[in-house]
CSV table of C-alpha atoms and ligand atoms in Angstrom, one decimal:
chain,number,residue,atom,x,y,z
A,1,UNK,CA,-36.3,26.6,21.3
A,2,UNK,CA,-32.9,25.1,20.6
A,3,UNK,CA,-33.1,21.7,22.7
A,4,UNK,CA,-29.4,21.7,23.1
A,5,UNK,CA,-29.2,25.2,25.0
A,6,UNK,CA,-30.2,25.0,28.8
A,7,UNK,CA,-33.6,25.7,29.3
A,8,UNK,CA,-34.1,29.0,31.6
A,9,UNK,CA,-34.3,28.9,35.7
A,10,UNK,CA,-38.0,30.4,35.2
A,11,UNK,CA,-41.2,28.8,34.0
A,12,UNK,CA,-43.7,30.2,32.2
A,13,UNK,CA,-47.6,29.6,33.4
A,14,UNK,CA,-50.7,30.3,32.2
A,15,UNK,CA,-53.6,31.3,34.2
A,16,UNK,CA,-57.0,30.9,32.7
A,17,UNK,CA,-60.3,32.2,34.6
A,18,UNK,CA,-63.3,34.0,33.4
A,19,UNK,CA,-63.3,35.3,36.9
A,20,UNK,CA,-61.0,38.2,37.2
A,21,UNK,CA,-60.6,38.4,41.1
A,22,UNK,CA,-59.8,35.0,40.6
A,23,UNK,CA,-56.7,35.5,38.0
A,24,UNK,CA,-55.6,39.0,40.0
A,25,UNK,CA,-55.3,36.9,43.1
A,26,UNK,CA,-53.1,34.3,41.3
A,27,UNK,CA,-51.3,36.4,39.6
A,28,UNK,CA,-50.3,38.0,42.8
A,29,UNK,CA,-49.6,35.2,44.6
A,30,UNK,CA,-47.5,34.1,42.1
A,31,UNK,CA,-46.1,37.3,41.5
A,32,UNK,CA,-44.2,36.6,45.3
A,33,UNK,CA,-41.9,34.0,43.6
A,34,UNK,CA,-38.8,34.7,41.5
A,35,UNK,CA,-39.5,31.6,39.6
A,36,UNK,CA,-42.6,32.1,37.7
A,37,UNK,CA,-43.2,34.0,34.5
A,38,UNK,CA,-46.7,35.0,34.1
A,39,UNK,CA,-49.7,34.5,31.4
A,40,UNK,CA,-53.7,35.0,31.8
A,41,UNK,CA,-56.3,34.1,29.6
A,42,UNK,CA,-60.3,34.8,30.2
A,43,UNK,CA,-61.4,32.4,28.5
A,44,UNK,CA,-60.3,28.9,27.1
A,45,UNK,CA,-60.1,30.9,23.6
A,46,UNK,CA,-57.8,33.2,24.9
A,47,UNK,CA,-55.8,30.4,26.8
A,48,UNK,CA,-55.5,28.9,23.6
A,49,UNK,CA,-54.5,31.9,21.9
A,50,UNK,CA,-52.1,32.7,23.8
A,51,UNK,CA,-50.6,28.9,24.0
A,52,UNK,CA,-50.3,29.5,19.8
A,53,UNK,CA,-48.1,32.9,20.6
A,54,UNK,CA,-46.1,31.9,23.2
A,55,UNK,CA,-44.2,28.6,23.1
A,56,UNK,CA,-42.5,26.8,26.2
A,57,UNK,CA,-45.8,27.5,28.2
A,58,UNK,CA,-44.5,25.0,31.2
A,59,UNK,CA,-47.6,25.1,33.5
A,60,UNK,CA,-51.3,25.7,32.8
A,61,UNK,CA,-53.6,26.2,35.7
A,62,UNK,CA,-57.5,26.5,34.7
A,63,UNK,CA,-60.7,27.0,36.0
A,64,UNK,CA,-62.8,24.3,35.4
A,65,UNK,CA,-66.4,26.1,35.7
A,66,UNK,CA,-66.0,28.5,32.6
A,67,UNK,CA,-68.6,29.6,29.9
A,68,UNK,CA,-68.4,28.4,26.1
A,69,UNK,CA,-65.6,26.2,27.3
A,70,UNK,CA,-65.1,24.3,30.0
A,71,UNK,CA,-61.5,23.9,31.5
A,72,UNK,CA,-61.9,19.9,30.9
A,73,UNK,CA,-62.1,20.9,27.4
A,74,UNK,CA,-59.9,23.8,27.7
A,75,UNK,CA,-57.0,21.4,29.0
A,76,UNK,CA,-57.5,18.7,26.2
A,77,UNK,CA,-57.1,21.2,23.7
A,78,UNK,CA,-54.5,22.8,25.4
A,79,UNK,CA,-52.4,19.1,25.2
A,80,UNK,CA,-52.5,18.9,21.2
A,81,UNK,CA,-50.7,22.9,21.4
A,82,UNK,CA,-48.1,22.4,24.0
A,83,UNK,CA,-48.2,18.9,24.9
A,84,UNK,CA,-45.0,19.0,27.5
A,85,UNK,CA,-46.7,21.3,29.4
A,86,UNK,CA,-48.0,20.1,32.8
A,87,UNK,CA,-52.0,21.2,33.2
A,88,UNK,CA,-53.2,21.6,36.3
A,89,UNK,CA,-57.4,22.0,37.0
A,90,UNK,CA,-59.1,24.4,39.5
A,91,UNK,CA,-62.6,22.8,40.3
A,92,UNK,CA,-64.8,22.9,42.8
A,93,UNK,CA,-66.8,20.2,44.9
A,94,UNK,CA,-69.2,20.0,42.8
A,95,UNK,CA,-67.4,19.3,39.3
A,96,UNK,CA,-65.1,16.9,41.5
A,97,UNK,CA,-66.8,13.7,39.0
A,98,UNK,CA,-66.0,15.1,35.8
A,99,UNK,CA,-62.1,16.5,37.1
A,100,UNK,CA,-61.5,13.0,38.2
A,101,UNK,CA,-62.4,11.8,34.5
A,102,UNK,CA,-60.4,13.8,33.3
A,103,UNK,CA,-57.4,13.1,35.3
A,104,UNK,CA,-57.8,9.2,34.6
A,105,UNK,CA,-57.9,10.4,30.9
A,106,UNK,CA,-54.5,11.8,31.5
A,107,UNK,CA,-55.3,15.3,30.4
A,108,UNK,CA,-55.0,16.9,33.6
A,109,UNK,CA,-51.3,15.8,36.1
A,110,UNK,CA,-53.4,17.6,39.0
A,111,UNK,CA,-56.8,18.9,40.3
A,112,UNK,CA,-57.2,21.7,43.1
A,113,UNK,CA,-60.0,22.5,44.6
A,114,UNK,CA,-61.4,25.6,45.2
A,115,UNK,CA,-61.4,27.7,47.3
A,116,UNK,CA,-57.2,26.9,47.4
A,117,UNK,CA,-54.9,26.6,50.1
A,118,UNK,CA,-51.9,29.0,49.1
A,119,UNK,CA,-49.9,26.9,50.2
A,120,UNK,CA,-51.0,23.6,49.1
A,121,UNK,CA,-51.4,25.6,45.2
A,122,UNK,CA,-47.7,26.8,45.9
A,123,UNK,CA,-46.6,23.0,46.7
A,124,UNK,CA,-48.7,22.0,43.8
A,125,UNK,CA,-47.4,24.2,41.0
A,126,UNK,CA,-43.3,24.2,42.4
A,127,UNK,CA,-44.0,20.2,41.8
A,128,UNK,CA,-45.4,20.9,38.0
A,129,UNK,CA,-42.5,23.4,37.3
A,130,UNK,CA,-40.4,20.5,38.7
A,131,UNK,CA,-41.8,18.3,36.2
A,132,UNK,CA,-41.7,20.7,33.1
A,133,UNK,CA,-38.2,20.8,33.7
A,134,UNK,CA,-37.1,17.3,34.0
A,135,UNK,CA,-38.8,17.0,30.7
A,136,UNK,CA,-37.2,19.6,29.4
A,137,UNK,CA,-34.2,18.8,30.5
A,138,UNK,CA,-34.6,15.2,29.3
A,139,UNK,CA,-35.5,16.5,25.7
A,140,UNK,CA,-32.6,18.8,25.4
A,141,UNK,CA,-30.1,16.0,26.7
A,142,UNK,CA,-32.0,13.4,23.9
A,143,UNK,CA,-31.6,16.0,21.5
A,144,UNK,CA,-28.3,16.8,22.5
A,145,UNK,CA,-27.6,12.8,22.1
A,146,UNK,CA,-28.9,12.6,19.1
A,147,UNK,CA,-27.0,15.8,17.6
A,148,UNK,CA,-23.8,14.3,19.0
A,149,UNK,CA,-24.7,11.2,17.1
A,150,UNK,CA,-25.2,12.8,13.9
A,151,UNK,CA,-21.6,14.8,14.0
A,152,UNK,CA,-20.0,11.8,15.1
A,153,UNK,CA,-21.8,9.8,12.2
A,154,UNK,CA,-20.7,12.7,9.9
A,155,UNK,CA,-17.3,12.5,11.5
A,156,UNK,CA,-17.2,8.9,11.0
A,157,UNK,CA,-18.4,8.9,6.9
A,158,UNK,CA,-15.8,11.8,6.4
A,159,UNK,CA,-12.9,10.1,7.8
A,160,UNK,CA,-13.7,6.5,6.6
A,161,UNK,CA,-13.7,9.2,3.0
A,162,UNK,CA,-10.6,10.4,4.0
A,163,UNK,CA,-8.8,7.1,4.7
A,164,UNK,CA,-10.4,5.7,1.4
A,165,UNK,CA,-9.0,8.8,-0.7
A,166,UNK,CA,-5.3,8.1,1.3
A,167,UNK,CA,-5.4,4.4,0.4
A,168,UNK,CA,-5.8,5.2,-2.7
A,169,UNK,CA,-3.8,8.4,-3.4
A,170,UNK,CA,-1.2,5.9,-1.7
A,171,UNK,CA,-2.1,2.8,-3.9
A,172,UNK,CA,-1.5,5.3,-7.0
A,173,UNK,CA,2.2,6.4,-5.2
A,174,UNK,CA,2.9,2.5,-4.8
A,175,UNK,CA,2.2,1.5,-8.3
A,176,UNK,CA,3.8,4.6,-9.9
A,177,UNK,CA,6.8,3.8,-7.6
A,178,UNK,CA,6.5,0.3,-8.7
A,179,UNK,CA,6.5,1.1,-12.1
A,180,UNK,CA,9.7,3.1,-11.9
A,181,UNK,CA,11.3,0.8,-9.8
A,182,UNK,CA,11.1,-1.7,-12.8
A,183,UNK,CA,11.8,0.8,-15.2
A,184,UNK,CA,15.3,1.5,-13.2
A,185,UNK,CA,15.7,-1.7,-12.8
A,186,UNK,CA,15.5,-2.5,-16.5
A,187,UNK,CA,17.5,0.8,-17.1
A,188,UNK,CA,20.4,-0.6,-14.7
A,189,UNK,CA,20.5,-4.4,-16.2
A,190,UNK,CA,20.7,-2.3,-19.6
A,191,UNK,CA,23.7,-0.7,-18.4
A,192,UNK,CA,25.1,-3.4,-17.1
A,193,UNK,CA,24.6,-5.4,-20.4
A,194,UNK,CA,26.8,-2.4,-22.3
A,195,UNK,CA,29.3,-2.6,-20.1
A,196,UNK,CA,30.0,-6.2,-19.9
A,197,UNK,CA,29.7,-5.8,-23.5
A,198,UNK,CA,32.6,-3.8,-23.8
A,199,UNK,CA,34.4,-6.2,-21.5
A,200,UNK,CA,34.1,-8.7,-23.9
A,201,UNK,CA,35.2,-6.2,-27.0
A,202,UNK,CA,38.5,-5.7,-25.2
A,203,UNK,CA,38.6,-9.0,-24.9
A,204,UNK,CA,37.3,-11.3,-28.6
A,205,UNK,CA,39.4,-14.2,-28.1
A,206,UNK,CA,36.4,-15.2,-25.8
A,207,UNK,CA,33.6,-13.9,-26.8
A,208,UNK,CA,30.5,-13.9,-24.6
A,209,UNK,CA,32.0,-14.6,-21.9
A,210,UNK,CA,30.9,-12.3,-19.5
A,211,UNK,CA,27.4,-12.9,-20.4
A,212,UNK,CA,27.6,-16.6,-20.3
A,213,UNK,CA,28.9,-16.4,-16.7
A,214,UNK,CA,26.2,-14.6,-15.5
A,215,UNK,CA,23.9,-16.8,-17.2
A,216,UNK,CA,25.5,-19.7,-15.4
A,217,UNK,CA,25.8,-18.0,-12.6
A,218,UNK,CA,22.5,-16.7,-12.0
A,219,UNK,CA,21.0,-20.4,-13.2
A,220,UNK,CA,23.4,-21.7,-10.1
A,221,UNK,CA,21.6,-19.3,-8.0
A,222,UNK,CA,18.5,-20.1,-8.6
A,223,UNK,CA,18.8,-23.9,-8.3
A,224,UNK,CA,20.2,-23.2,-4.6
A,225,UNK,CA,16.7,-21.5,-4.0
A,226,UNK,CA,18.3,-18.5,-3.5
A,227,UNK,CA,16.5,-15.1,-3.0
A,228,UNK,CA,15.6,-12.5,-6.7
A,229,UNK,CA,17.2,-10.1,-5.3
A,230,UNK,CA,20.2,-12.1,-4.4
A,231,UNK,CA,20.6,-14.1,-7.9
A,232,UNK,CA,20.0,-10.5,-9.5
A,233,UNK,CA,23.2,-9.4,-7.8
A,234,UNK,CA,25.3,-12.3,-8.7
A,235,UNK,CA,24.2,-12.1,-12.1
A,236,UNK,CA,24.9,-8.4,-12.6
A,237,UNK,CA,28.6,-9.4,-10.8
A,238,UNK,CA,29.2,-11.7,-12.8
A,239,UNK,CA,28.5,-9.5,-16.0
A,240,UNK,CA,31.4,-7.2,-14.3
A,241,UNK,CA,33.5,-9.6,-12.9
A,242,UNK,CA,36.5,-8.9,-15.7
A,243,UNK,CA,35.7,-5.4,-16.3
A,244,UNK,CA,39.0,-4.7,-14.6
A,245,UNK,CA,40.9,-6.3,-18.1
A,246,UNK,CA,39.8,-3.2,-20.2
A,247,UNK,CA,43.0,-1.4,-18.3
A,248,UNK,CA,44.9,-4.5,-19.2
A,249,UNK,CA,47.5,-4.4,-22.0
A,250,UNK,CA,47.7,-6.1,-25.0
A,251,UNK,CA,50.5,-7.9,-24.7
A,252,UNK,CA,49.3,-9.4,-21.6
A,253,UNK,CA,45.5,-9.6,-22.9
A,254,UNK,CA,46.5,-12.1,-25.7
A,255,UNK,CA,48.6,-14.4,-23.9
A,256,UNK,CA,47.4,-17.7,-22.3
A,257,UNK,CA,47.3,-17.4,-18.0
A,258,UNK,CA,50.4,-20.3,-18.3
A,259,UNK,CA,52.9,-18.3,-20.4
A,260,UNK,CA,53.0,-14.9,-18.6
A,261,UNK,CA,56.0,-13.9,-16.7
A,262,UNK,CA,56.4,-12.7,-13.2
A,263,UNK,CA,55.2,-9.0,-13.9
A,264,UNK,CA,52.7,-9.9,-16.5
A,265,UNK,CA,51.2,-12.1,-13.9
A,266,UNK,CA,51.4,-9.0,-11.7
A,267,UNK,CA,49.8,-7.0,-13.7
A,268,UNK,CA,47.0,-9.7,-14.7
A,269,UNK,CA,46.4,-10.0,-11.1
A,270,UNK,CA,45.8,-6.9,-10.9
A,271,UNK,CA,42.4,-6.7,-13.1
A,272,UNK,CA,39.8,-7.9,-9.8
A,273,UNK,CA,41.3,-4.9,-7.6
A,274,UNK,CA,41.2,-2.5,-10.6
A,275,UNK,CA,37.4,-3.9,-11.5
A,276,UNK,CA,36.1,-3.0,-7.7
A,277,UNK,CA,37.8,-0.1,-8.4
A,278,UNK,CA,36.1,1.3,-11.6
A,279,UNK,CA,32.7,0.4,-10.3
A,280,UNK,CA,33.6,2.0,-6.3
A,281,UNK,CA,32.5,5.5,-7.6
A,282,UNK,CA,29.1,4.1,-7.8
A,283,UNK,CA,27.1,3.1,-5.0
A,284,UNK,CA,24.4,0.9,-6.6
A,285,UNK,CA,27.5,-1.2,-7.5
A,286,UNK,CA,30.0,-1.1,-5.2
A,287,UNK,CA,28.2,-4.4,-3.2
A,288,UNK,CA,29.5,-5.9,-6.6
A,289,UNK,CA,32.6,-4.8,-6.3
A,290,UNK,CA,33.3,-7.4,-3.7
A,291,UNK,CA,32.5,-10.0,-5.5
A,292,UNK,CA,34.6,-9.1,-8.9
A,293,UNK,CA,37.3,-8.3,-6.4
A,294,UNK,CA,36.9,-12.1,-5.0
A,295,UNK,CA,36.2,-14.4,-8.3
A,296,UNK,CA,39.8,-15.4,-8.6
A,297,UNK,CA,40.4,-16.3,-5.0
A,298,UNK,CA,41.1,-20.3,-4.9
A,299,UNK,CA,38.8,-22.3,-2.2
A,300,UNK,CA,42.1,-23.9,-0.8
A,301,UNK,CA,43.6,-20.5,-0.3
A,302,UNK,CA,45.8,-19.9,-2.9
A,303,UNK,CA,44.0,-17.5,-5.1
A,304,UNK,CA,44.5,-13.6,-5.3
A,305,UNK,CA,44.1,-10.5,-4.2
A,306,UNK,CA,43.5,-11.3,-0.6
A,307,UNK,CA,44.2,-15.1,-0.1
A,308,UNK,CA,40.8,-16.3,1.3
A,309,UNK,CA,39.7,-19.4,1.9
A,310,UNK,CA,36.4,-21.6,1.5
A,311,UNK,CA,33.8,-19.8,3.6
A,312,UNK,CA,35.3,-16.4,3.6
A,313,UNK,CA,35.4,-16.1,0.0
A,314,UNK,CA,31.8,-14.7,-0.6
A,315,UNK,CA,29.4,-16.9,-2.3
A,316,UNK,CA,29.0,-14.8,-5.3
A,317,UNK,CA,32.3,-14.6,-5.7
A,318,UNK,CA,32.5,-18.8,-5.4
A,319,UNK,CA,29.6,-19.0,-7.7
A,320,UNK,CA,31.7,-16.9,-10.1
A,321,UNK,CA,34.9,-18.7,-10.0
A,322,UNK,CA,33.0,-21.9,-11.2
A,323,UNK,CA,31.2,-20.5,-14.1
A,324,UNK,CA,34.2,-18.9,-15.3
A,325,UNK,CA,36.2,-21.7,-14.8
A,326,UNK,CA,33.6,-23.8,-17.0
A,327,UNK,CA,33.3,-21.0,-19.6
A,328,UNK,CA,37.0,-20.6,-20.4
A,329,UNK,CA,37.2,-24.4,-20.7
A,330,UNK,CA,34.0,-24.7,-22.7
A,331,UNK,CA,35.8,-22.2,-25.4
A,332,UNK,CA,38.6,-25.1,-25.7
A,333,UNK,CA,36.0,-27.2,-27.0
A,334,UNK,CA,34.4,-26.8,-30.5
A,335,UNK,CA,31.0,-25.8,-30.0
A,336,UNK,CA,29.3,-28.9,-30.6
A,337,UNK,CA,31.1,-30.7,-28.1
A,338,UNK,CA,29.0,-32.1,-24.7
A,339,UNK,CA,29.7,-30.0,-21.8
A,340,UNK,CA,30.3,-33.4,-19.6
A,341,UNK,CA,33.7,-33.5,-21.1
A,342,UNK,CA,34.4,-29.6,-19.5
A,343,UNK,CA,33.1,-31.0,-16.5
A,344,UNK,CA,35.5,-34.0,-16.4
A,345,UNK,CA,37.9,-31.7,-17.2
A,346,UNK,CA,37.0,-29.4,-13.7
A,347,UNK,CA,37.7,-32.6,-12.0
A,348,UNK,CA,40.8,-31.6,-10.5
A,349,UNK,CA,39.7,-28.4,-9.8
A,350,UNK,CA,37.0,-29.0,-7.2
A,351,UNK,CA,38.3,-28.6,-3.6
A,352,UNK,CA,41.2,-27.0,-4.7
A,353,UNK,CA,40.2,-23.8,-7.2
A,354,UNK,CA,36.5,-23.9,-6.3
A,355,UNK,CA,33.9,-24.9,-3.4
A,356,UNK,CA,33.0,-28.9,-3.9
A,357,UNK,CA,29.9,-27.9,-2.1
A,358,UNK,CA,28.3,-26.3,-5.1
A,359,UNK,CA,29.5,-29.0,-7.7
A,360,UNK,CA,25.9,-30.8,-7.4
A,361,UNK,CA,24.4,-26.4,-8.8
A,362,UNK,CA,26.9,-26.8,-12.0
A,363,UNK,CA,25.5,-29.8,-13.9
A,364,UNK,CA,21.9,-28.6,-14.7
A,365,UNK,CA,22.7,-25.2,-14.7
A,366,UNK,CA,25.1,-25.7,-17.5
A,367,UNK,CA,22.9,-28.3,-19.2
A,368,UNK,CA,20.1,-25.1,-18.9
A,369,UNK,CA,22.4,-22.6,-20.3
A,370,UNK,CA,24.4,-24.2,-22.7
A,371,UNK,CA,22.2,-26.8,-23.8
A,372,UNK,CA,19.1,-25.1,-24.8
A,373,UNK,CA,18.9,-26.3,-28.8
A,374,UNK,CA,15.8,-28.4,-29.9
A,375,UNK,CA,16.8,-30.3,-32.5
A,376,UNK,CA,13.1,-32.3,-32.6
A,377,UNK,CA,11.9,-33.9,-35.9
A,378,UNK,CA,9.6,-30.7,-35.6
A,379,UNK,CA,12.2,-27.9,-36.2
A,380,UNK,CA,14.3,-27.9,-39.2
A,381,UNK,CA,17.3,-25.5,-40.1
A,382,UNK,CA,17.3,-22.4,-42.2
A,383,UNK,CA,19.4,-19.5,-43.2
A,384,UNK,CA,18.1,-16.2,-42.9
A,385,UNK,CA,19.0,-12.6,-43.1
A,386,UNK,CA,18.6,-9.9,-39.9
A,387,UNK,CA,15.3,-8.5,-41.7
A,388,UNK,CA,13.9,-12.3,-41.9
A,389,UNK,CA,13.7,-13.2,-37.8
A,390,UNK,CA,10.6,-13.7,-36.8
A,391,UNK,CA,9.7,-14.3,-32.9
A,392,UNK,CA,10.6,-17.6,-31.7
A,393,UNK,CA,13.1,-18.5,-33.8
A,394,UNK,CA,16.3,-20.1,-32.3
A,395,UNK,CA,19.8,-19.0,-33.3
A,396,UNK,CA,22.3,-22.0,-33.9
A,397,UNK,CA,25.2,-19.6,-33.8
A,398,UNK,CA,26.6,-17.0,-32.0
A,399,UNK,CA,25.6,-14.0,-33.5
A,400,UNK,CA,28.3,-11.1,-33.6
A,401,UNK,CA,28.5,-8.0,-35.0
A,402,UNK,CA,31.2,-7.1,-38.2
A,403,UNK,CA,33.6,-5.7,-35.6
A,404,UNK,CA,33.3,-9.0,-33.6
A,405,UNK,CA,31.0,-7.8,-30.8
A,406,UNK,CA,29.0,-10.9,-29.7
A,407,UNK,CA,25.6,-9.8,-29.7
A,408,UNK,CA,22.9,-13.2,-29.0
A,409,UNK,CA,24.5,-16.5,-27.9
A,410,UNK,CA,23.9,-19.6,-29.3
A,411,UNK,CA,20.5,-21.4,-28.1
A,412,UNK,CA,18.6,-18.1,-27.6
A,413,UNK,CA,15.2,-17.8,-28.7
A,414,UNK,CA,14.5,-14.3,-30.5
A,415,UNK,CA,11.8,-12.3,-28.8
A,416,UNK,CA,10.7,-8.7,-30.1
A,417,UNK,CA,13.6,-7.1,-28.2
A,418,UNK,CA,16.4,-9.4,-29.7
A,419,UNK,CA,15.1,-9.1,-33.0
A,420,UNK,CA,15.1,-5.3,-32.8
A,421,UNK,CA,18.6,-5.3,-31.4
A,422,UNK,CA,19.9,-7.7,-33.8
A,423,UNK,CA,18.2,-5.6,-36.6
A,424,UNK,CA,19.8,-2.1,-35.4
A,425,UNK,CA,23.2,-3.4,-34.7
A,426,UNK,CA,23.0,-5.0,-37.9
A,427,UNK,CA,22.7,-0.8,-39.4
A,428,UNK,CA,25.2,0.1,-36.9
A,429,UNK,CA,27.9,-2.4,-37.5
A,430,UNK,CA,26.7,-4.7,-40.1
A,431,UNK,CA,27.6,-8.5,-40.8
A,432,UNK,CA,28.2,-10.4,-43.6
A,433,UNK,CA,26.7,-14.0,-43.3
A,434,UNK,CA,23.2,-14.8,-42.8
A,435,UNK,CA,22.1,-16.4,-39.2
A,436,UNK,CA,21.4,-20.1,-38.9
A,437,UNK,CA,18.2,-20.7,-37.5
A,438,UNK,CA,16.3,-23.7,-36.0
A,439,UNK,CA,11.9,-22.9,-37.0
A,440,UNK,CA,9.2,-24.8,-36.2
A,441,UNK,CA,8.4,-27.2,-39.1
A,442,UNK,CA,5.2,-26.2,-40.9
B,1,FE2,FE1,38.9,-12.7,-14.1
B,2,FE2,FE1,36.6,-14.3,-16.5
């Protein structure tokens, strides 16, 4: 039987009597209910016969006087074949000793004399069939239970699977994301490092200095604890900020800021509005845009485009005005110069040209960017050619390309990537004179 389908409204019973009249006159008072399905054996063997062919035998009633096989013995057997089946024992006075022992031995749930009482063998055996189906019912609501269980354990192993395999299918997407997220990245500070170096080609008499800026500028950023993300964008600004002066003609281009006239100023006004212009079209820039249109506004209000003033000016935009400031005058000075001199220079400028506020960023950062030679009794200097650079290295010179493209500062420290540049642009656009190097004394 499946214990989790309802067990039927009638129960089956088996009769067993070596007395015939005895098991016809059962049978037919049974026969009178609705509720009983009907067995009979002869004999205890036959009882037991049957019990082995037909399953979900709820009630046995047995004669306890019975040759071969008594109906104590019957009944014990009886428990080991259907042992849910509620056995009931026909005896008369005179076996009443050995019933009882039996009952106490819990192979029998009832004894009825004989002769019976219809009625009183009607009570007894609507009571058993009672009985057989509570624990019927109770088995097929266990089983039931415990199928339940086992689905919901199933359930419960498949979907902590499932989230497992989604956690990681979705660890996989995050790193691959992650991965070209920095590839992009590295893709779009590569861009930005063409560009701003054909800024400075339209512009030699300064070379290197958009990337300078930046580097001051982001070195500014982070010693106001600023976010990445945040220096990132002032850095990648600052690369830009002049990328308005490629439109810019020559004539204006060459001349000093002091000795243009009243439209050459105009027009060299013009190059922060025609920078956040060029970069507008695209909109991983145009934040930037802002800020190159803003690095020439003064902090008292004077400046252009817009006339803005201390706090409206945005902070990239204040951060660039100082490091440009202190990268045009640094060119005034021959390269071995201290940078406290182009500080005392800026003197006058604070408060007026640029925030005082972030005087107190300039000092180290400069000192970090422009100041990054060891000259230790443990380096010595040495002239090499582009094929000789080996990692670590540190260039004493600005290194630029024969057409005058600056292409590693002064102070950097080769890496693989430099060294590979260095060596290409050296095919592309080769240079005469060999690099001065500091190395590591051996
Ligand atoms: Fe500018
Ligand atoms: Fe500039």
């Amino acid at each position: 039987m499946n214990e989790t389908i309802e067990p039927p409204a009638s129960v089956k019973v088996l009769l067993v009597d070596d007395e015939v009249n005895i098991t016809k006159s059962l049978r037919r008072l049974l026969g009178q209910e609705d509720d009983y399905e009907v067995f009979i054996g002869n004999s205890g063997e036959e009882g037991l016969e049957l019990l082995r062919e037909e399953s979900d035998i709820g009630v046995i009633i047995s004669d306890q006087r019975m040759p071969q096989m008594t109906g104590v013995e019957f009944l014990r057997e009886a428990r080991i074949l259907a042992p849910e089946a509620i056995r009931i024992l026909l005896t008369g006075y005179a076996d009443i000793e050995a019933s009882l022992a039996a009952i106490n031995q819990g192979a029998v749930f009832r004894y009825l004399s004989k002769p019976w009482q219809d009625d009183e063998l009607l009570a007894a055996l609507a009571e058993a069939a009672d009985h057989f189906r509570l624990i019927s019912e109770n088995k097929r609501l266990n089983a039931l239970v415990a199928k339940q269980n086992a689905e919901l354990q199933d359930w419960n192993t498949r979907l902590k699977q499932r989230v497992l395999d989604q956690t990681s299918q979705i660890r996989a997407k995050s790193d691959s994301l992650a991965e070209k997220n920095l590839q992009l990245r590295v893709s779009f500070g590569e861009t930005i490092d063409a560009l701003a170096g054909l800024i400075e080609m339209r512009d030699p008499k300064v070379p290197g200095h958009s990337r300078n800026t930046a580097e001051l500028v982001a070195a500014m950023a982070i010693a106001m604890e600023l976010p990445d993300e945040e220096v990132r964008s002032y850095r990648s600004a600052a690369m830009l900020h002049d990328i308005g002066k490629i439109s810019m003609s020559d004539e204006v281009l060459r001349k000093s800021i002091l000795r243009l006239n009243e439209k050459e100023l105009i027009e060299y006004q013009q190059h922060v509005v025609r920078g956040q212009t060029a970069i507008d079209p695209v909109p991983e820039l145009r934040e930037l845009g802002l800020l190159i249109r803003h690095h020439h506004e003064n902090y008292d209000g004077s400046g252009f485009p817009d006339g803005l003033a201390k706090q409206d000016i945005p902070l990239g935009a204040r951060l660039i005005a100082i490091a440009d400031c202190f990268e045009h005058k640094l060119h005034q000075f021959a390269e071995d110069v201290a940078f406290e001199d182009v500080l005392k220079v800026m003197t006058q400028d604070w408060g007026i040209g640029l925030d005082p506020r972030l005087k107190k960023f300039l000092h180290q950062a400069a000192e970090q960017v422009f100041c990054t030679l060891d000259f230790s009794a443990e380096m010595i200097e040495r002239m090499v050619s582009p094929n000789e650079l080996v990692v670590g290295m540190q260039i004493l010179q600005n290194i630029c390309s024969g057409t005058g493209v600056l292409l590693l500062k002064r102070g950097t420290v080769l890496d693989e990537a430099s060294i590979d540049s260095i060596q290409r642009c050296f095919m592309i656009d080769p240079f005469k004179a060999k690099i001065t190097v500091l190395i590591k004394r051996k």
